[in-house]
Amino acid sequence: MIHLSVVATILLVCTFQETNSLWIHPLCTPLNLDRHGPFVILEDGRLATVYKDGFRTSADDGQSWSEALPVCPGINPQEPASYYLLRTRKGTLVLVYLNFATYKFAWDAARGEATDDTALEVWTIRSLDGGKTWQDNQRLLGGYNPNFFALIQTSRGRIVVPLQHLAKDPGRLICCSFWSDDEGLTWRRSNWIDLGGRGHHDGAFEPTLAELSDGRLLMLIRTSLDRFWEAISEDGGRYWRILRPSAIDASNSPGYLLRLSDGKLVLVWNRLNPEGKEYPKKHWPDGTEFPSSWHREELSIAFSPDDGRSWTKPVVIGRLPGGQLSYPYVFERRPGELWVLAGFAFRQGWKEPVTFRVKINVDEFLRQTQQ
């Protein structure tokens, strides 16, 4: 979510270990990058990303970047999971972003919902010439719509993005997807996914999704209910009519789901509790209706070889006692080579920033951690 000061209070109150140094799993290689992403791979193999100043490319895995080509105002790289970039199989570049040009957040505690002028709109823009120029800038969703965790093209060519929206009466978060069958020129919205709840960090929110081997879409949804909920779409994100609690325990924090080139699914997220310990739940009346776990001291990874029916044993890839590693982004730079980045990485709450950007060889990682 975007309103960081109140979240910081909760995370600081929830801290139950002494602040310590950042630990990174020995099978993770630190990445020397000065960008968080999102990244796409261009036809010639170069890396590309969008930053506040525009579109840039790199021929050396992010060690150096080209001059920026302007895209649009409203991009906020300081807010991870606020925009994603996709290169379609036809070569169109599609950017979906939270437009911070008109951002405002205010919560009316007496009413239990956001004020009427609270706003963070979702917009999209695209490029037909490899990022040189951008066109068709348009609003997808008005109102207040915080972070999201995917932008994909399905095997049938459809572009799908999962989004969240702050609803009213009572104030809570709900999810949907938008989809485009014409390279991002026009878009349509799915049905809403509503789990109820009360508060600006309650309900169904910060969704991530991936396509399954049979063409269905799997959405994993952040909740305050100790686990992700999962939604299934059987028609490419047009409708979500299968909704149930997943078997994946999770704190009140988002995850990132990605389908790899070999068909496996990978998930990076904050589990409900630290490994071998129990994290105390705290009540945040404006945030959630009931006490919730805000554990973000460990970032874990798991893989599924069978479309999410089963998962490998979760492995902690980063640990920062007393701090947080959260809001992950996962990118497959080459087949079997994962880049995992923590959007929020701090030693204490939202203070003393650190960097968590690592590379993982999937085959080697699984061979050594799943014996």
Tab-separated table of N, CA and C in Angstrom, residues 125 138 286 291 301 328:
chain	number	residue	atom	x	y	z
A	125	ILE	N	-0.002	2.966	-21.195
A	125	ILE	CA	0.532	3.600	-22.387
A	125	ILE	C	1.350	2.551	-23.134
A	138	GLN	N	-3.944	6.213	-21.540
A	138	GLN	CA	-5.356	6.185	-21.161
A	138	GLN	C	-5.536	5.661	-19.742
A	286	ASP	N	-7.608	0.994	11.940
A	286	ASP	CA	-7.882	1.579	10.632
A	286	ASP	C	-7.460	0.666	9.491
A	291	PRO	N	-6.923	-8.671	14.323
A	291	PRO	CA	-5.450	-8.697	14.391
A	291	PRO	C	-4.841	-9.467	13.231
A	301	ILE	N	11.098	-18.405	-0.862
A	301	ILE	CA	10.836	-18.795	-2.243
A	301	ILE	C	10.384	-20.244	-2.285
A	328	PRO	N	8.331	-8.079	-3.260
A	328	PRO	CA	9.306	-8.672	-4.178
A	328	PRO	C	8.938	-8.463	-5.651
